[in-house]
Short mmCIF file of C-alpha atoms in Angstrom, two decimals:
data_model
loop_
_atom_site.label_atom_id
_atom_site.label_comp_id
_atom_site.label_asym_id
_atom_site.label_seq_id
_atom_site.Cartn_x
_atom_site.Cartn_y
_atom_site.Cartn_z
CA UNK A 1 -20.21 10.48 9.05
CA UNK A 2 -19.03 9.65 6.18
CA UNK A 3 -16.98 12.64 5.00
CA UNK A 4 -15.00 12.35 8.25
CA UNK A 5 -14.77 8.61 8.96
CA UNK A 6 -12.68 9.11 5.22
CA UNK A 7 -11.03 12.35 6.25
CA UNK A 8 -9.78 10.60 9.38
CA UNK A 9 -8.37 7.85 7.02
CA UNK A 10 -6.11 10.07 4.90
CA UNK A 11 -5.02 11.88 7.68
CA UNK A 12 -4.11 8.19 9.70
CA UNK A 13 -2.92 6.19 6.50
CA UNK A 14 0.88 8.16 6.76
CA UNK A 15 1.02 7.91 9.64
CA UNK A 16 0.26 4.19 10.21
CA UNK A 17 3.16 3.87 7.22
CA UNK A 18 4.98 5.70 9.49
CA UNK A 19 5.17 4.63 12.98
CA UNK A 20 6.18 0.77 10.68
CA UNK A 21 8.39 2.20 9.82
CA UNK A 22 9.68 3.06 12.97
CA UNK A 23 9.24 -0.05 14.15
CA UNK A 24 11.66 -0.86 11.39
CA UNK A 25 13.44 0.31 12.38
CA UNK A 26 13.54 0.16 15.45
CA UNK A 27 14.26 -3.59 15.18
CA UNK A 28 16.72 -3.35 12.42
CA UNK A 29 19.15 -0.85 14.77
CA UNK A 30 19.43 -3.50 17.62
CA UNK A 31 19.89 -6.74 15.12
CA UNK A 32 23.20 -3.61 14.06
CA UNK A 33 24.09 -3.60 17.61
CA UNK A 34 24.39 -6.86 18.18
CA UNK A 35 26.56 -7.22 15.10
CA UNK A 36 28.99 -4.47 17.06
CA UNK A 37 28.13 -1.86 14.33
CA UNK A 38 27.30 1.54 14.76
CA UNK A 39 24.96 3.02 13.43
CA UNK A 40 22.14 5.43 14.10
CA UNK A 41 18.27 5.74 13.14
CA UNK A 42 19.08 8.35 10.61
CA UNK A 43 21.90 6.40 9.20
CA UNK A 44 20.43 2.97 8.22
CA UNK A 45 16.53 4.86 6.71
CA UNK A 46 19.30 6.44 4.95
CA UNK A 47 20.94 3.67 3.69
CA UNK A 48 17.94 2.24 3.27
CA UNK A 49 16.32 4.66 0.73
CA UNK A 50 19.68 5.43 -1.27
CA UNK A 51 20.81 2.41 -1.68
CA UNK A 52 23.63 2.71 -3.62
CA UNK A 53 25.98 0.08 -3.98
CA UNK A 54 23.52 -2.97 -4.69
CA UNK A 55 21.56 -3.50 -7.40
CA UNK A 56 17.93 -4.96 -7.71
CA UNK A 57 16.49 -8.55 -8.96
CA UNK A 58 12.82 -9.25 -9.02
CA UNK A 59 12.00 -13.48 -8.47
CA UNK A 60 11.74 -13.75 -12.58
CA UNK A 61 15.94 -12.68 -13.04
CA UNK A 62 17.18 -14.75 -9.53
CA UNK A 63 15.12 -17.13 -11.07
CA UNK A 64 16.41 -16.95 -14.29
CA UNK A 65 20.40 -16.96 -12.38
CA UNK A 66 19.68 -19.27 -10.67
CA UNK A 67 19.16 -22.21 -13.10
CA UNK A 68 22.78 -20.61 -14.78
CA UNK A 69 24.43 -19.73 -11.88
CA UNK A 70 28.21 -20.76 -10.58
CA UNK A 71 29.84 -21.67 -8.25
CA UNK A 72 31.67 -18.65 -8.04
CA UNK A 73 27.98 -16.65 -7.21
CA UNK A 74 27.05 -16.46 -3.26
CA UNK A 75 23.55 -16.59 -2.31
CA UNK A 76 22.79 -15.21 1.06
CA UNK A 77 19.02 -15.49 3.82
CA UNK A 78 19.59 -13.06 5.94
CA UNK A 79 17.00 -14.22 7.11
CA UNK A 80 15.68 -15.92 10.95
CA UNK A 81 16.49 -19.16 11.65
CA UNK A 82 12.75 -20.05 11.93
CA UNK A 83 12.48 -18.45 8.58
CA UNK A 84 14.73 -19.99 6.76
CA UNK A 85 13.86 -23.27 8.36
CA UNK A 86 9.79 -22.58 6.60
CA UNK A 87 11.51 -22.55 2.95
CA UNK A 88 14.08 -20.86 1.54
CA UNK A 89 15.71 -21.16 -1.24
CA UNK A 90 17.66 -23.93 -2.68
CA UNK A 91 21.68 -23.93 -2.67
CA UNK A 92 21.43 -20.33 -0.46
CA UNK A 93 23.78 -19.70 2.42
CA UNK A 94 22.10 -19.08 5.63
CA UNK A 95 23.44 -16.87 7.37
CA UNK A 96 20.49 -14.10 9.61
CA UNK A 97 21.13 -10.85 9.36
CA UNK A 98 23.13 -8.86 12.26
CA UNK A 99 25.69 -12.52 12.10
CA UNK A 100 26.73 -11.87 8.06
CA UNK A 101 27.37 -7.90 9.47
CA UNK A 102 29.59 -8.76 11.77
CA UNK A 103 31.33 -11.90 10.11
CA UNK A 104 32.20 -9.31 6.89
CA UNK A 105 32.94 -6.15 8.42
CA UNK A 106 34.42 -7.31 11.65
CA UNK A 107 36.05 -11.03 10.67
CA UNK A 108 36.65 -9.73 7.36
CA UNK A 109 35.09 -13.08 5.77
CA UNK A 110 33.90 -13.40 2.31
CA UNK A 111 36.30 -11.24 0.95
CA UNK A 112 37.03 -14.51 -2.11
CA UNK A 113 33.41 -12.77 -3.49
CA UNK A 114 34.69 -9.04 -3.56
CA UNK A 115 34.64 -9.52 -7.21
CA UNK A 116 31.81 -11.85 -7.48
CA UNK A 117 28.17 -12.22 -7.15
CA UNK A 118 26.38 -11.79 -4.10
CA UNK A 119 22.89 -12.07 -3.84
CA UNK A 120 21.39 -10.93 -0.38
CA UNK A 121 17.69 -12.03 0.08
CA UNK A 122 15.78 -10.93 3.11
CA UNK A 123 11.79 -11.16 4.33
CA UNK A 124 10.67 -7.95 2.38
CA UNK A 125 13.92 -6.79 0.64
CA UNK A 126 14.55 -3.79 4.14
CA UNK A 127 17.53 -5.42 5.20
CA UNK A 128 19.14 -6.94 2.86
CA UNK A 129 19.41 -3.02 1.06
CA UNK A 130 20.90 -2.17 3.79
CA UNK A 131 23.16 -4.78 4.14
CA UNK A 132 23.80 -4.40 -0.22
CA UNK A 133 25.18 -0.70 0.55
CA UNK A 134 27.20 -1.60 3.90
CA UNK A 135 28.91 -4.30 1.37
CA UNK A 136 29.45 -2.35 -2.42
CA UNK A 137 30.04 1.00 -1.01
CA UNK A 138 31.93 0.72 2.70
CA UNK A 139 33.33 -2.32 1.69
CA UNK A 140 34.31 -2.62 -1.83
CA UNK A 141 32.36 -5.36 -2.64
CA UNK A 142 31.61 -4.86 -7.07
CA UNK A 143 28.75 -7.32 -7.83
CA UNK A 144 26.34 -7.09 -5.25
CA UNK A 145 22.06 -7.73 -5.94
CA UNK A 146 19.15 -7.68 -3.88
CA UNK A 147 16.03 -9.43 -3.51
CA UNK A 148 13.60 -6.66 -4.42
CA UNK A 149 10.71 -7.71 -2.38
CA UNK A 150 12.42 -10.32 -0.49
CA UNK A 151 11.40 -13.89 0.16
CA UNK A 152 7.29 -12.39 0.46
CA UNK A 153 7.58 -11.59 -3.13
CA UNK A 154 9.52 -14.63 -3.71
CA UNK A 155 6.43 -16.77 -2.35
CA UNK A 156 3.89 -14.36 -4.25
CA UNK A 157 5.65 -14.75 -7.85
CA UNK A 158 6.71 -18.87 -7.05
CA UNK A 159 2.55 -18.79 -6.75
CA UNK A 160 1.88 -17.94 -10.05
CA UNK A 161 3.84 -20.08 -11.66
CA UNK A 162 2.47 -22.99 -13.73
CA UNK A 163 6.22 -25.39 -13.00
CA UNK A 164 8.94 -24.42 -10.96
CA UNK A 165 11.39 -25.60 -12.87
CA UNK A 166 14.01 -24.39 -9.74
CA UNK A 167 13.17 -26.61 -6.11
CA UNK A 168 12.09 -24.57 -3.12
CA UNK A 169 13.15 -26.22 0.37
CA UNK A 170 11.61 -26.21 3.58
CA UNK A 171 8.41 -27.84 4.85
CA UNK A 172 6.00 -25.69 3.60
CA UNK A 173 7.76 -25.50 -0.76
CA UNK A 174 5.26 -27.57 -2.48
CA UNK A 175 7.30 -30.59 -3.88
CA UNK A 176 8.39 -30.99 0.23
CA UNK A 177 11.75 -31.06 1.77
CA UNK A 178 14.40 -30.92 -0.36
CA UNK A 179 17.23 -30.23 2.36
CA UNK A 180 19.09 -32.04 4.09
CA UNK A 181 18.13 -32.32 8.26
CA UNK A 182 19.02 -29.01 9.71
CA UNK A 183 20.28 -27.75 6.59
#
């Protein structure tokens, strides 16, 4: 019986990963549709996997950059409002994924950052990779970065730090809220 159970787990594990990946893709594609951006599942996954036109930053590297950042850096949190309110990095611009794509692609906003640092943040790093490729490959932004592993990885890394020198905002932050209400 044990051999049979182990065999089934070995067979079904990759299938489970594939199902989760497809579900994430469908969710993302519905968001692209809301932003009036035509993209099918193949293109979405190609962009996600290919990852051209941007670089990834780990939490440690991003933390170091935040301590020395200047006003020319654009930090964009692409998460939904409920996730953003639960906690975010101080100083980010909150633009949900579909809103940001519409603003950049259709409306041509944020052009002043074409040659400056643009750091994209989402829950897991998947959406920021896709947006990073669109900015870097399609729109010619030259200094695009994605937070590798997103806020989930940031929270794990942040929890291992004995003392934080860069504040987080939101009710789940260890030091309480740091942003004005409604930010």
